CSV table of C-alpha atoms in Angstrom, one decimal:
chain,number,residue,atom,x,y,z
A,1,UNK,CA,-65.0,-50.0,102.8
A,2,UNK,CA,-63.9,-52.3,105.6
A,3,UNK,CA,-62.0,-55.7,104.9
A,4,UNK,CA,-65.6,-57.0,107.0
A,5,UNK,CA,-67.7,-55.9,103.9
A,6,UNK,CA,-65.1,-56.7,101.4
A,7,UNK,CA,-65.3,-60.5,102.6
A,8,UNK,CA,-69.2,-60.0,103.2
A,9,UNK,CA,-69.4,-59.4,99.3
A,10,UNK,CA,-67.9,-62.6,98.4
A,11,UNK,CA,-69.8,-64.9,100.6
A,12,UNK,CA,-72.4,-67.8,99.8
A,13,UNK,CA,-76.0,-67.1,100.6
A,14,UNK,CA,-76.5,-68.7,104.3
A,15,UNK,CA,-73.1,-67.6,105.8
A,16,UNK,CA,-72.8,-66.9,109.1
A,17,UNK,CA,-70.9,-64.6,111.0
A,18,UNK,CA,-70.3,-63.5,114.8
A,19,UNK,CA,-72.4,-60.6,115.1
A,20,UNK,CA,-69.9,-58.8,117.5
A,21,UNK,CA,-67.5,-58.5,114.3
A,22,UNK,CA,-70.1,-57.1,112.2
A,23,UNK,CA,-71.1,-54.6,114.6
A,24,UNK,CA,-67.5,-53.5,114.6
A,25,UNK,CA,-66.9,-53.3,111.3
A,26,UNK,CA,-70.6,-50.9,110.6
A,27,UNK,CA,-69.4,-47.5,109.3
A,28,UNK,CA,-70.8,-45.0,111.7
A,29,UNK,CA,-70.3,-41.1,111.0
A,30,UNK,CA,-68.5,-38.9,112.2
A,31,UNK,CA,-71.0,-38.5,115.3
A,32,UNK,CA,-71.2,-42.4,115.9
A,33,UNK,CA,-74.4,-42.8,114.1
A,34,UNK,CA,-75.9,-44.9,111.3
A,35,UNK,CA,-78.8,-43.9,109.1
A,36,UNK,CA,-81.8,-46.6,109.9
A,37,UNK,CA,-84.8,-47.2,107.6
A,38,UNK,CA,-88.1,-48.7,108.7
A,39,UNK,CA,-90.1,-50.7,106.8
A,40,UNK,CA,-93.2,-52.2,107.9
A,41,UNK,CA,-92.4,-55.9,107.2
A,42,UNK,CA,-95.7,-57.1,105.9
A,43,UNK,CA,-97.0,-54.3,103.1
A,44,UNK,CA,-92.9,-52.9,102.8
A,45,UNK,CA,-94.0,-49.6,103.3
A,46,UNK,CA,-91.5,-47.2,104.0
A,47,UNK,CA,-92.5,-45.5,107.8
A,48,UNK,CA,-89.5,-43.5,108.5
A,49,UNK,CA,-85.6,-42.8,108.9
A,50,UNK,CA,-84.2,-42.7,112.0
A,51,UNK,CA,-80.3,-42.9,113.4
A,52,UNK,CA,-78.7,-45.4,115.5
A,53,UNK,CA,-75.8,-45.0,117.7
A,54,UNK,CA,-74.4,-48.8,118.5
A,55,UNK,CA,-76.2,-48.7,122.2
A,56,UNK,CA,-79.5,-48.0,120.3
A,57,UNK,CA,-78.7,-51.1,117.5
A,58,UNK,CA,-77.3,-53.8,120.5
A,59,UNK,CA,-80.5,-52.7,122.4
A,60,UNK,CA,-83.4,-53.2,119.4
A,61,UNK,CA,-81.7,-56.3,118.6
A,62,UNK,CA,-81.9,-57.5,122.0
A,63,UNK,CA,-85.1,-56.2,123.1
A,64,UNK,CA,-86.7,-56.8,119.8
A,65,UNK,CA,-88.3,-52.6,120.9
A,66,UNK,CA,-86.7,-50.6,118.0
A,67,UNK,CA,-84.6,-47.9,119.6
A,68,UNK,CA,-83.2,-45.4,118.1
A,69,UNK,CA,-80.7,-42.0,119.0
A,70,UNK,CA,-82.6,-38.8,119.2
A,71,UNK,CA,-80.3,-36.1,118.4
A,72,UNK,CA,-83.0,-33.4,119.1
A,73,UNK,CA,-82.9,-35.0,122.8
A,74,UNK,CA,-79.2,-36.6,122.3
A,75,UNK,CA,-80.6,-39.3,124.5
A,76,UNK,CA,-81.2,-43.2,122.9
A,77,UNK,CA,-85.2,-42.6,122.4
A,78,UNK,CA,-87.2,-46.1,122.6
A,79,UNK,CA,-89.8,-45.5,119.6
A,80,UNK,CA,-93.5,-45.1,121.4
A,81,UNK,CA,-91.9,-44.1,124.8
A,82,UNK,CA,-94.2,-40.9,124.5
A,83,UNK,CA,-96.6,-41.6,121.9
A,84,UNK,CA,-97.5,-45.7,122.7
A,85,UNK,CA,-96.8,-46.0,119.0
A,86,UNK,CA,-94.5,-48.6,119.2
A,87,UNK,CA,-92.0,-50.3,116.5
A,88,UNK,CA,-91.4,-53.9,117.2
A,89,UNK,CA,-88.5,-55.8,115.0
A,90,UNK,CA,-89.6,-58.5,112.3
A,91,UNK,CA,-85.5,-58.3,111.2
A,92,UNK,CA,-82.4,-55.7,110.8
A,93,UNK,CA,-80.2,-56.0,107.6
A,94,UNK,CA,-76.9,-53.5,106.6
A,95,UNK,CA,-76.3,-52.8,103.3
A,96,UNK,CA,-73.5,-53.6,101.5
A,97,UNK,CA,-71.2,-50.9,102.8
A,98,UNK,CA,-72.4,-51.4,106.3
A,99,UNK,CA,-73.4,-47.8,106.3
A,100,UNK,CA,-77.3,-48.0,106.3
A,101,UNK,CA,-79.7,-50.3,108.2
A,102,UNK,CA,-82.9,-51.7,107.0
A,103,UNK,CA,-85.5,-52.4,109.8
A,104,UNK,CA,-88.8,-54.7,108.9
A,105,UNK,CA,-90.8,-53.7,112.0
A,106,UNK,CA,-94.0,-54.3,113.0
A,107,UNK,CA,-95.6,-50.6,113.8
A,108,UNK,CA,-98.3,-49.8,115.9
A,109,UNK,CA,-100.6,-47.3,114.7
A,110,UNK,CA,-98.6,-44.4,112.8
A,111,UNK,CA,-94.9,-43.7,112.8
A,112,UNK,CA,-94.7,-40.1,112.0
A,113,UNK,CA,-94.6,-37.4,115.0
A,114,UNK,CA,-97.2,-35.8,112.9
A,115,UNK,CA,-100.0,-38.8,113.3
A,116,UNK,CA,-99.6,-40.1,110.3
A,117,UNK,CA,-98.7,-44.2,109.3
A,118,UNK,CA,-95.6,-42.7,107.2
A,119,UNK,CA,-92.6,-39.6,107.4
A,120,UNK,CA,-93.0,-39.4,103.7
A,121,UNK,CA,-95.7,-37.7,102.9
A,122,UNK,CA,-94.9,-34.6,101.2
A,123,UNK,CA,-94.9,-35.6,97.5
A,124,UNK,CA,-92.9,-33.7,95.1
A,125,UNK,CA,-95.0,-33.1,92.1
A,126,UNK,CA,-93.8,-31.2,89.1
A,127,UNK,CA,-93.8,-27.8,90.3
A,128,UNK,CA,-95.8,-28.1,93.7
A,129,UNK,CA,-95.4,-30.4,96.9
A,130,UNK,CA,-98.7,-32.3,97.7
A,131,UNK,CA,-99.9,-33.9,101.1
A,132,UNK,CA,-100.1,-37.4,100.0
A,133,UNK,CA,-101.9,-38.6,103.4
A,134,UNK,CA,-104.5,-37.8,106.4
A,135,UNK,CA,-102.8,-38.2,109.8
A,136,UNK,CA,-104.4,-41.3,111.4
A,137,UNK,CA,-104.5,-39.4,115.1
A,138,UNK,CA,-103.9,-35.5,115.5
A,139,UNK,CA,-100.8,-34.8,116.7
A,140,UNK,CA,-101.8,-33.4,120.1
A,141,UNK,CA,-103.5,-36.2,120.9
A,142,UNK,CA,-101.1,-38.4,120.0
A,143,UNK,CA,-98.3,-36.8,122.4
A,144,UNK,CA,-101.2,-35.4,125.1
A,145,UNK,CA,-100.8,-32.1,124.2
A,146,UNK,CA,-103.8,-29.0,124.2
């Protein structure tokens, strides 16, 4: 863990910090990315996990339009740029390692690729895996496809 964190730990609630440190001191992998968790901020539902190169994080912080690194596409990927279902940022915390981020967001309709509000919906169930939820919009529709 980096000296950042290690001093992190020991601070008083209300701290403050230049941000430029802290973004130098998050432990990316091996491929420059972070694993990011998004959370709708009102209900705390958990949408989906995503990664983040530092380009991606600077930008959603800036923009307040999460962004995230697609590394199907290995292109930054601006969440709704082809589905209109958009992620906007309530707040961005790091844990205490600085090797995860935890996004409140504020999502438009459903996060998941597959049409539904949340990734996780396969629920692991004894000995069988269950489909815990309807997709809000079919799929094709949702990316113009058929």
């Amino acid at each position: 863990m980096s000296d950042t964190f290690k001093t992190l730990e020991r601070a008083a609630g209300d701290s403050r910090f230049p941000l430029a440190g802290i973004l130098d001191a998050i432990r990316f992998n091996v491929d420059g990315l972070i694993p990011a968790i998004a959370q709708q901020h009102d209900s705390g539902e958990v949408l989906m996990m995503a990664w983040m190169n530092r380009e991606a994080l600077e930008e959603t912080l800036r923009t307040g339009r999460v962004c995230y690194w697609s590394r199907s596409r290995g292109k930054l990927w601006r969440k709704g740029e082809s589905s209109g279902q958009q992620q906007h940022l309530q707040s961005a915390a790091l844990d205490c390692d600085g090797d995860t981020l935890l996004l409140q967001v504020a999502q438009t309709g459903p996060a998941c690729h597959s049409g539904r509000r949340s990734c996780f919906y396969v629920a692991l169930e004894g000995d069988e895996a269950r489909i815990a939820s309807d997709p809000l919009i079919d799929p094709d529709t949702l990316y113009g496809k058929g």
